[in-house]
PDB file of C-alpha atoms in Angstrom:
ATOM      1  CA  MET A1151     -28.530  50.679 -21.784  1.00  0.00           C
ATOM      2  CA  ASN A1152     -31.850  50.094 -20.076  1.00  0.00           C
ATOM      3  CA  ASP A1153     -32.303  48.320 -16.750  1.00  0.00           C
ATOM      4  CA  ASP A1154     -33.222  44.936 -18.284  1.00  0.00           C
ATOM      5  CA  VAL A1155     -30.114  44.781 -20.448  1.00  0.00           C
ATOM      6  CA  ARG A1156     -27.935  45.946 -17.552  1.00  0.00           C
ATOM      7  CA  ASN A1157     -29.344  43.234 -15.287  1.00  0.00           C
ATOM      8  CA  ILE A1158     -28.688  40.571 -17.929  1.00  0.00           C
ATOM      9  CA  VAL A1159     -25.104  41.743 -18.406  1.00  0.00           C
ATOM     10  CA  LEU A1160     -24.476  41.826 -14.656  1.00  0.00           C
ATOM     11  CA  GLY A1161     -25.958  38.337 -14.324  1.00  0.00           C
ATOM     12  CA  VAL A1162     -23.693  36.970 -17.037  1.00  0.00           C
ATOM     13  CA  VAL A1163     -20.658  38.616 -15.451  1.00  0.00           C
ATOM     14  CA  ALA A1164     -21.555  37.278 -11.994  1.00  0.00           C
ATOM     15  CA  THR A1165     -22.047  33.782 -13.404  1.00  0.00           C
ATOM     16  CA  ALA A1166     -18.676  33.926 -15.170  1.00  0.00           C
ATOM     17  CA  ILE A1167     -16.916  35.116 -12.009  1.00  0.00           C
ATOM     18  CA  SER A1168     -18.625  32.461  -9.889  1.00  0.00           C
ATOM     19  CA  GLY A1169     -17.808  29.724 -12.388  1.00  0.00           C
ATOM     20  CA  GLY A1170     -14.205  30.834 -12.680  1.00  0.00           C
ATOM     21  CA  SER A1171     -13.824  31.000  -8.917  1.00  0.00           C
ATOM     22  CA  GLY A1172     -15.312  27.517  -8.529  1.00  0.00           C
ATOM     23  CA  TRP A1173     -13.022  26.105 -11.216  1.00  0.00           C
ATOM     24  CA  PHE A1174      -9.981  27.710  -9.576  1.00  0.00           C
ATOM     25  CA  THR A1175     -10.934  26.325  -6.159  1.00  0.00           C
ATOM     26  CA  ARG A1176     -11.523  22.818  -7.491  1.00  0.00           C
ATOM     27  CA  THR A1177      -8.250  22.897  -9.416  1.00  0.00           C
ATOM     28  CA  TYR A1178      -6.340  24.127  -6.368  1.00  0.00           C
ATOM     29  CA  LEU A1179      -7.815  21.416  -4.124  1.00  0.00           C
ATOM     30  CA  TRP A1180      -7.170  18.717  -6.742  1.00  0.00           C
ATOM     31  CA  ARG A1181      -3.550  19.790  -7.167  1.00  0.00           C
ATOM     32  CA  ARG A1182      -3.008  19.938  -3.405  1.00  0.00           C
ATOM     33  CA  ALA A1183      -4.440  16.421  -2.993  1.00  0.00           C
ATOM     34  CA  LEU A1184      -2.241  15.203  -5.839  1.00  0.00           C
ATOM     35  CA  ARG A1185       0.884  16.706  -4.271  1.00  0.00           C
ATOM     36  CA  ARG A1186       0.066  14.997  -0.969  1.00  0.00           C
ATOM     37  CA  LYS A1187      -0.449  11.654  -2.711  1.00  0.00           C
ATOM     38  CA  GLN A1188       2.818  12.023  -4.638  1.00  0.00           C
ATOM     39  CA  ALA A1189       4.701  12.908  -1.445  1.00  0.00           C
ATOM     40  CA  PHE A1190       3.205   9.992   0.502  1.00  0.00           C
ATOM     41  CA  PHE A1191       4.060   7.433  -2.161  1.00  0.00           C
ATOM     42  CA  GLY A1192       7.363   9.050  -3.123  1.00  0.00           C
ATOM     43  CA  LEU A1193       6.142   9.379  -6.699  1.00  0.00           C
ATOM     44  CA  PRO A1194       6.643  12.853  -8.178  1.00  0.00           C
ATOM     45  CA  ALA A1195       5.363  13.296 -11.725  1.00  0.00           C
ATOM     46  CA  GLY A1196       7.653  11.683 -14.283  1.00  0.00           C
ATOM     47  CA  SER A1197       9.385   9.426 -11.764  1.00  0.00           C
ATOM     48  CA  ASP A1198       9.561   5.660 -11.915  1.00  0.00           C
ATOM     49  CA  CYS A1199       9.149   3.004  -9.241  1.00  0.00           C
ATOM     50  CA  LEU A1200       9.585  -0.716  -8.732  1.00  0.00           C
ATOM     51  CA  PHE A1201       6.998  -3.423  -8.265  1.00  0.00           C
ATOM     52  CA  VAL A1202       8.826  -6.408  -6.774  1.00  0.00           C
ATOM     53  CA  ALA A1203       6.844  -9.471  -7.769  1.00  0.00           C
ATOM     54  CA  ASN A1204       6.939 -12.637  -5.717  1.00  0.00           C
ATOM     55  CA  ARG A1205       6.544 -16.165  -7.002  1.00  0.00           C
ATOM     56  CA  GLN A1206       3.470 -18.297  -6.544  1.00  0.00           C
ATOM     57  CA  MET A1207       4.013 -20.655  -3.627  1.00  0.00           C
ATOM     58  CA  GLY A1208       4.275 -24.158  -5.011  1.00  0.00           C
ATOM     59  CA  GLY A1209       4.693 -22.838  -8.560  1.00  0.00           C
ATOM     60  CA  THR A1210       7.675 -22.163 -10.766  1.00  0.00           C
ATOM     61  CA  GLU A1211      10.045 -19.277 -10.114  1.00  0.00           C
ATOM     62  CA  SER A1212       8.382 -17.187 -12.826  1.00  0.00           C
ATOM     63  CA  SER A1213       4.752 -17.913 -11.902  1.00  0.00           C
ATOM     64  CA  LEU A1214       2.592 -15.215 -10.300  1.00  0.00           C
ATOM     65  CA  HIS A1215      -0.630 -15.944  -8.446  1.00  0.00           C
ATOM     66  CA  ARG A1216      -3.703 -14.287  -9.951  1.00  0.00           C
ATOM     67  CA  ASN A1217      -4.415 -12.395  -6.711  1.00  0.00           C
ATOM     68  CA  ASP A1218      -0.884 -10.998  -6.719  1.00  0.00           C
ATOM     69  CA  ALA A1219      -1.490  -9.894 -10.314  1.00  0.00           C
ATOM     70  CA  PHE A1220      -4.654  -8.141  -9.101  1.00  0.00           C
ATOM     71  CA  ALA A1221      -2.572  -6.459  -6.383  1.00  0.00           C
ATOM     72  CA  LEU A1222      -0.315  -5.151  -9.147  1.00  0.00           C
ATOM     73  CA  LEU A1223      -3.365  -3.680 -10.895  1.00  0.00           C
ATOM     74  CA  GLU A1224      -4.544  -1.998  -7.669  1.00  0.00           C
ATOM     75  CA  ILE A1225      -1.120  -0.430  -7.136  1.00  0.00           C
ATOM     76  CA  SER A1226      -0.659   0.494 -10.810  1.00  0.00           C
ATOM     77  CA  ALA A1227      -3.740   2.705 -10.614  1.00  0.00           C
ATOM     78  CA  LEU A1228      -2.171   4.672  -7.745  1.00  0.00           C
ATOM     79  CA  ILE A1229       1.091   5.010  -9.649  1.00  0.00           C
ATOM     80  CA  ARG A1230      -0.687   6.218 -12.785  1.00  0.00           C
ATOM     81  CA  ASP A1231      -2.647   8.822 -10.780  1.00  0.00           C
ATOM     82  CA  CYS A1232       0.657  10.251  -9.544  1.00  0.00           C
ATOM     83  CA  GLY A1233       1.967  10.576 -13.105  1.00  0.00           C
ATOM     84  CA  ALA A1234       4.705   8.000 -12.527  1.00  0.00           C
ATOM     85  CA  THR A1235       5.651   4.768 -14.250  1.00  0.00           C
ATOM     86  CA  VAL A1236       6.270   1.290 -12.877  1.00  0.00           C
ATOM     87  CA  ARG A1237       8.929  -1.295 -13.638  1.00  0.00           C
ATOM     88  CA  ILE A1238       8.176  -4.886 -12.638  1.00  0.00           C
ATOM     89  CA  VAL A1239      11.135  -6.883 -11.333  1.00  0.00           C
ATOM     90  CA  THR A1240      11.480 -10.321  -9.791  1.00  0.00           C
ATOM     91  CA  HIS A1241      12.149 -10.733  -6.094  1.00  0.00           C
ATOM     92  CA  GLU A1242      15.575 -12.221  -6.862  1.00  0.00           C
ATOM     93  CA  GLU A1243      16.919  -9.075  -8.521  1.00  0.00           C
ATOM     94  CA  ARG A1244      19.580  -7.457  -6.343  1.00  0.00           C
ATOM     95  CA  GLN A1245      19.367  -3.724  -5.750  1.00  0.00           C
ATOM     96  CA  GLY A1246      19.376  -1.154  -2.981  1.00  0.00           C
ATOM     97  CA  PHE A1247      16.463   0.970  -1.898  1.00  0.00           C
ATOM     98  CA  GLY A1248      15.685   4.645  -1.394  1.00  0.00           C
ATOM     99  CA  GLU A1249      16.597   5.832  -4.888  1.00  0.00           C
ATOM    100  CA  ARG A1250      13.086   5.124  -6.177  1.00  0.00           C
ATOM    101  CA  ALA A1251       9.794   4.151  -4.580  1.00  0.00           C
ATOM    102  CA  GLU A1252       9.175   0.434  -4.254  1.00  0.00           C
ATOM    103  CA  PHE A1253       6.146  -1.802  -3.785  1.00  0.00           C
ATOM    104  CA  CYS A1254       7.195  -5.221  -2.511  1.00  0.00           C
ATOM    105  CA  VAL A1255       4.410  -7.816  -2.510  1.00  0.00           C
ATOM    106  CA  GLY A1256       4.409 -11.234  -0.872  1.00  0.00           C
ATOM    107  CA  GLY A1257       5.408 -12.891   2.378  1.00  0.00           C
ATOM    108  CA  PRO A1258       8.912 -14.204   3.107  1.00  0.00           C
ATOM    109  CA  ALA A1259       7.984 -17.698   1.895  1.00  0.00           C
ATOM    110  CA  SER A1260       7.532 -16.423  -1.663  1.00  0.00           C
ATOM    111  CA  ASN A1261       9.585 -13.219  -1.810  1.00  0.00           C
ATOM    112  CA  SER A1262      13.262 -13.074  -0.841  1.00  0.00           C
ATOM    113  CA  ARG A1263      13.140  -9.274  -1.023  1.00  0.00           C
ATOM    114  CA  THR A1264      10.554  -9.324   1.784  1.00  0.00           C
ATOM    115  CA  VAL A1265      12.967 -11.389   3.875  1.00  0.00           C
ATOM    116  CA  ALA A1266      15.607  -8.675   3.486  1.00  0.00           C
ATOM    117  CA  HIS A1267      13.191  -5.843   4.331  1.00  0.00           C
ATOM    118  CA  LEU A1268      11.899  -7.619   7.433  1.00  0.00           C
ATOM    119  CA  ARG A1269      15.411  -8.386   8.645  1.00  0.00           C
ATOM    120  CA  SER A1270      16.776  -4.877   8.142  1.00  0.00           C
ATOM    121  CA  MET A1271      13.800  -2.617   8.861  1.00  0.00           C
ATOM    122  CA  LEU A1272      11.215  -4.687  10.788  1.00  0.00           C
ATOM    123  CA  PRO A1273      13.362  -6.929  12.989  1.00  0.00           C
ATOM    124  CA  GLY A1274      10.570  -7.390  15.524  1.00  0.00           C
ATOM    125  CA  VAL A1275       8.485  -9.385  13.027  1.00  0.00           C
ATOM    126  CA  GLN A1276       8.835 -13.151  12.850  1.00  0.00           C
ATOM    127  CA  VAL A1277       7.053 -15.385  10.326  1.00  0.00           C
ATOM    128  CA  ASP A1278       6.765 -19.153  10.749  1.00  0.00           C
ATOM    129  CA  LEU A1279       8.054 -20.698   7.529  1.00  0.00           C
ATOM    130  CA  SER A1280       7.426 -24.319   8.461  1.00  0.00           C
ATOM    131  CA  PRO A1281       7.082 -26.362   5.228  1.00  0.00           C
ATOM    132  CA  GLU A1282       4.532 -28.832   6.632  1.00  0.00           C
ATOM    133  CA  PRO A1283       1.138 -27.932   5.111  1.00  0.00           C
ATOM    134  CA  HIS A1284      -0.863 -28.968   8.183  1.00  0.00           C
ATOM    135  CA  GLN A1285       1.455 -27.530  10.803  1.00  0.00           C
ATOM    136  CA  GLU A1286      -0.646 -25.458  13.235  1.00  0.00           C
ATOM    137  CA  HIS A1287       1.579 -22.367  13.240  1.00  0.00           C
ATOM    138  CA  ARG A1288       2.517 -22.441   9.561  1.00  0.00           C
ATOM    139  CA  GLY A1289       2.570 -18.888   8.218  1.00  0.00           C
ATOM    140  CA  ALA A1290       1.895 -17.314  11.630  1.00  0.00           C
ATOM    141  CA  ILE A1291       3.028 -13.679  11.987  1.00  0.00           C
ATOM    142  CA  SER A1292       4.515 -12.920  15.406  1.00  0.00           C
ATOM    143  CA  VAL A1293       4.984  -9.337  16.561  1.00  0.00           C
ATOM    144  CA  GLY A1294       4.798  -7.634  19.936  1.00  0.00           C
ATOM    145  CA  GLY A1295       4.556 -10.932  21.789  1.00  0.00           C
ATOM    146  CA  GLU A1296       1.447 -12.046  19.870  1.00  0.00           C
ATOM    147  CA  ALA A1297       1.189 -14.712  17.172  1.00  0.00           C
ATOM    148  CA  TYR A1298      -1.423 -14.246  14.448  1.00  0.00           C
ATOM    149  CA  ARG A1299      -2.248 -17.586  12.863  1.00  0.00           C
ATOM    150  CA  TRP A1300      -3.626 -18.246   9.425  1.00  0.00           C
ATOM    151  CA  GLU A1301      -6.936 -20.140   9.407  1.00  0.00           C
ATOM    152  CA  PRO A1302      -7.442 -21.137   5.748  1.00  0.00           C
ATOM    153  CA  GLY A1303     -10.627 -19.717   4.322  1.00  0.00           C
ATOM    154  CA  LEU A1304     -11.547 -17.957   7.572  1.00  0.00           C
ATOM    155  CA  VAL A1305      -8.827 -15.596   8.788  1.00  0.00           C
ATOM    156  CA  GLU A1306      -5.729 -14.307   7.007  1.00  0.00           C
ATOM    157  CA  TYR A1307      -3.275 -11.680   8.218  1.00  0.00           C
ATOM    158  CA  VAL A1308      -1.079  -9.293   6.282  1.00  0.00           C
ATOM    159  CA  LEU A1309       1.431  -6.595   7.178  1.00  0.00           C
ATOM    160  CA  LEU A1310       1.140  -3.273   5.367  1.00  0.00           C
ATOM    161  CA  ALA A1311       4.190  -1.127   5.992  1.00  0.00           C
ATOM    162  CA  ARG A1312       5.708   2.099   4.726  1.00  0.00           C
ATOM    163  CA  LEU A1313       9.453   1.892   5.293  1.00  0.00           C
ATOM    164  CA  THR A1314      12.031   4.642   4.998  1.00  0.00           C
ATOM    165  CA  THR A1315      15.690   4.975   5.862  1.00  0.00           C
ATOM    166  CA  ASP A1316      17.256   8.396   5.385  1.00  0.00           C
ATOM    167  CA  GLN A1317      15.347  11.649   5.135  1.00  0.00           C
ATOM    168  CA  GLY A1318      14.574  12.341   1.499  1.00  0.00           C
ATOM    169  CA  ALA A1319      14.845   8.691   0.473  1.00  0.00           C
ATOM    170  CA  ARG A1320      11.921   7.202  -1.442  1.00  0.00           C
ATOM    171  CA  PRO A1321       9.740   4.831   0.600  1.00  0.00           C
ATOM    172  CA  VAL A1322       9.305   1.076   0.355  1.00  0.00           C
ATOM    173  CA  PHE A1323       5.739  -0.177   0.668  1.00  0.00           C
ATOM    174  CA  LEU A1324       5.730  -3.737   1.959  1.00  0.00           C
ATOM    175  CA  LEU A1325       2.636  -5.935   1.576  1.00  0.00           C
ATOM    176  CA  SER A1326       3.568  -9.157   3.343  1.00  0.00           C
ATOM    177  CA  GLY A1327       0.613 -11.508   3.667  1.00  0.00           C
ATOM    178  CA  GLN A1328       0.019 -15.119   4.578  1.00  0.00           C
ATOM    179  CA  THR A1329      -1.682 -15.706   1.217  1.00  0.00           C
ATOM    180  CA  ALA A1330      -1.940 -14.086  -2.214  1.00  0.00           C
ATOM    181  CA  ASN A1331      -5.509 -13.105  -1.306  1.00  0.00           C
ATOM    182  CA  SER A1332      -4.270 -11.173   1.733  1.00  0.00           C
ATOM    183  CA  ASN A1333      -1.624  -9.464  -0.421  1.00  0.00           C
ATOM    184  CA  GLN A1334      -4.381  -8.193  -2.684  1.00  0.00           C
ATOM    185  CA  ALA A1335      -6.418  -7.147   0.350  1.00  0.00           C
ATOM    186  CA  ALA A1336      -3.498  -5.018   1.566  1.00  0.00           C
ATOM    187  CA  ALA A1337      -3.154  -3.393  -1.864  1.00  0.00           C
ATOM    188  CA  ARG A1338      -6.864  -2.607  -1.867  1.00  0.00           C
ATOM    189  CA  TYR A1339      -6.676  -1.219   1.684  1.00  0.00           C
ATOM    190  CA  LEU A1340      -3.774   1.015   0.657  1.00  0.00           C
ATOM    191  CA  ALA A1341      -5.692   2.276  -2.371  1.00  0.00           C
ATOM    192  CA  ARG A1342      -8.781   3.059  -0.306  1.00  0.00           C
ATOM    193  CA  HIS A1343      -7.121   4.550   2.782  1.00  0.00           C
ATOM    194  CA  HIS A1344      -3.977   6.282   1.492  1.00  0.00           C
ATOM    195  CA  GLU A1345      -5.363   9.755   2.206  1.00  0.00           C
ATOM    196  CA  GLU A1346      -6.130   8.845   5.820  1.00  0.00           C
ATOM    197  CA  LEU A1347      -2.727   7.184   6.196  1.00  0.00           C
ATOM    198  CA  ALA A1348      -0.977  10.245   4.745  1.00  0.00           C
ATOM    199  CA  ARG A1349      -2.768  12.528   7.232  1.00  0.00           C
ATOM    200  CA  THR A1350      -1.884  10.254  10.142  1.00  0.00           C
ATOM    201  CA  TYR A1351       1.740   9.410   9.382  1.00  0.00           C
ATOM    202  CA  ARG A1352       2.825  12.052   6.831  1.00  0.00           C
ATOM    203  CA  ASP A1353       6.322  10.926   5.784  1.00  0.00           C
ATOM    204  CA  ALA A1354       6.981   8.727   8.828  1.00  0.00           C
ATOM    205  CA  PRO A1355       7.344   4.939   8.610  1.00  0.00           C
ATOM    206  CA  PHE A1356       4.553   2.709   9.859  1.00  0.00           C
ATOM    207  CA  CYS A1357       3.603  -0.957  10.062  1.00  0.00           C
ATOM    208  CA  LEU A1358      -0.032  -2.025  10.248  1.00  0.00           C
ATOM    209  CA  LEU A1359      -1.441  -5.488  10.865  1.00  0.00           C
ATOM    210  CA  LEU A1360      -4.583  -6.199   8.840  1.00  0.00           C
ATOM    211  CA  LYS A1361      -7.007  -9.111   9.066  1.00  0.00           C
ATOM    212  CA  VAL A1362      -8.900 -10.500   6.075  1.00  0.00           C
ATOM    213  CA  VAL A1363     -12.192 -11.994   7.217  1.00  0.00           C
ATOM    214  CA  ASN A1364     -13.896 -15.063   5.723  1.00  0.00           C
ATOM    215  CA  SER A1365     -11.883 -15.039   2.523  1.00  0.00           C
ATOM    216  CA  ASP A1366     -13.651 -18.114   1.129  1.00  0.00           C
ATOM    217  CA  ALA A1367     -16.855 -16.079   0.945  1.00  0.00           C
ATOM    218  CA  TYR A1368     -15.624 -12.491   0.536  1.00  0.00           C
ATOM    219  CA  GLY A1369     -12.193 -12.779  -1.073  1.00  0.00           C
ATOM    220  CA  PRO A1370     -10.069  -9.672  -0.338  1.00  0.00           C
ATOM    221  CA  ASP A1371     -13.046  -7.348   0.171  1.00  0.00           C
ATOM    222  CA  VAL A1372     -13.549  -7.513   3.965  1.00  0.00           C
ATOM    223  CA  THR A1373     -10.383  -6.284   5.654  1.00  0.00           C
ATOM    224  CA  GLU A1374     -10.039  -4.951   9.186  1.00  0.00           C
ATOM    225  CA  LEU A1375      -7.260  -3.008  10.873  1.00  0.00           C
ATOM    226  CA  VAL A1376      -6.052  -5.076  13.823  1.00  0.00           C
ATOM    227  CA  ALA A1377      -3.352  -2.770  15.181  1.00  0.00           C
ATOM    228  CA  ASP A1378      -0.573  -0.330  14.469  1.00  0.00           C
ATOM    229  CA  VAL A1379       2.420  -2.484  15.400  1.00  0.00           C
ATOM    230  CA  THR A1380       5.108  -0.002  14.337  1.00  0.00           C
ATOM    231  CA  PRO A1381       7.062   0.245  17.625  1.00  0.00           C
ATOM    232  CA  ALA A1382       7.104  -3.535  18.203  1.00  0.00           C
ATOM    233  CA  ALA A1383       7.922  -4.302  14.569  1.00  0.00           C
ATOM    234  CA  ARG A1384      10.873  -1.886  14.527  1.00  0.00           C
ATOM    235  CA  THR A1385      12.321  -3.239  17.800  1.00  0.00           C
ATOM    236  CA  PRO A1386      14.450  -6.404  17.503  1.00  0.00           C
ATOM    237  CA  ALA A1387      12.556  -9.367  18.927  1.00  0.00           C
ATOM    238  CA  ALA A1388      15.306 -10.219  21.454  1.00  0.00           C
ATOM    239  CA  ALA A1389      15.347  -6.645  22.776  1.00  0.00           C
ATOM    240  CA  ALA A1390      11.551  -6.564  23.026  1.00  0.00           C
ATOM    241  CA  ALA A1391      11.563  -9.827  24.988  1.00  0.00           C
TER     242      ALA A1391
END
């Protein structure tokens, strides 16, 4: 074998080794990221989860606002990436939590399941459910001594929470907004920032307050983090006062 042939063979071998090493590294990093995502969402491959659908405010019990349907699509993509499946149930279906992961969408005015989660796991959160459409504080979210009011078309608030009970139990993700648009905004925020949230909180519960800005112009696209309100939200309002 002359020098030219030997150099060609060595080049091919080096390329194969380099390519194989790169493929192995990429595969390892992809699998590690997938395991972290599955752990954060409580969605191991082959598992199933619940999407608890609310009803459209002012609509029939079976109606779903288009933005809440879009929230379902945002969340379904995350579930599919984890290799899990989703079962859609109505907010009136009675069941416990912790056996499977759950995504509960909608504020307490449209989702009775949200009412139960707030009462049992986020007792420091109060939502004004006044039925008068022009009442100033209608839909306001109060937590930590502050009230966050809905200004139609300008400012909307939504709680994004990861709730757990016992160690090893599957989490409940609560997206409780003042409007269907803010529910979708929370789903989109979760889809975009789940890696950062997983690094920050790991398997711990959290409750974030998000603000949707100028929804008439931007829809659910411009969303800001207002605060991490976890301690205040998990402390009963009377005790906090």
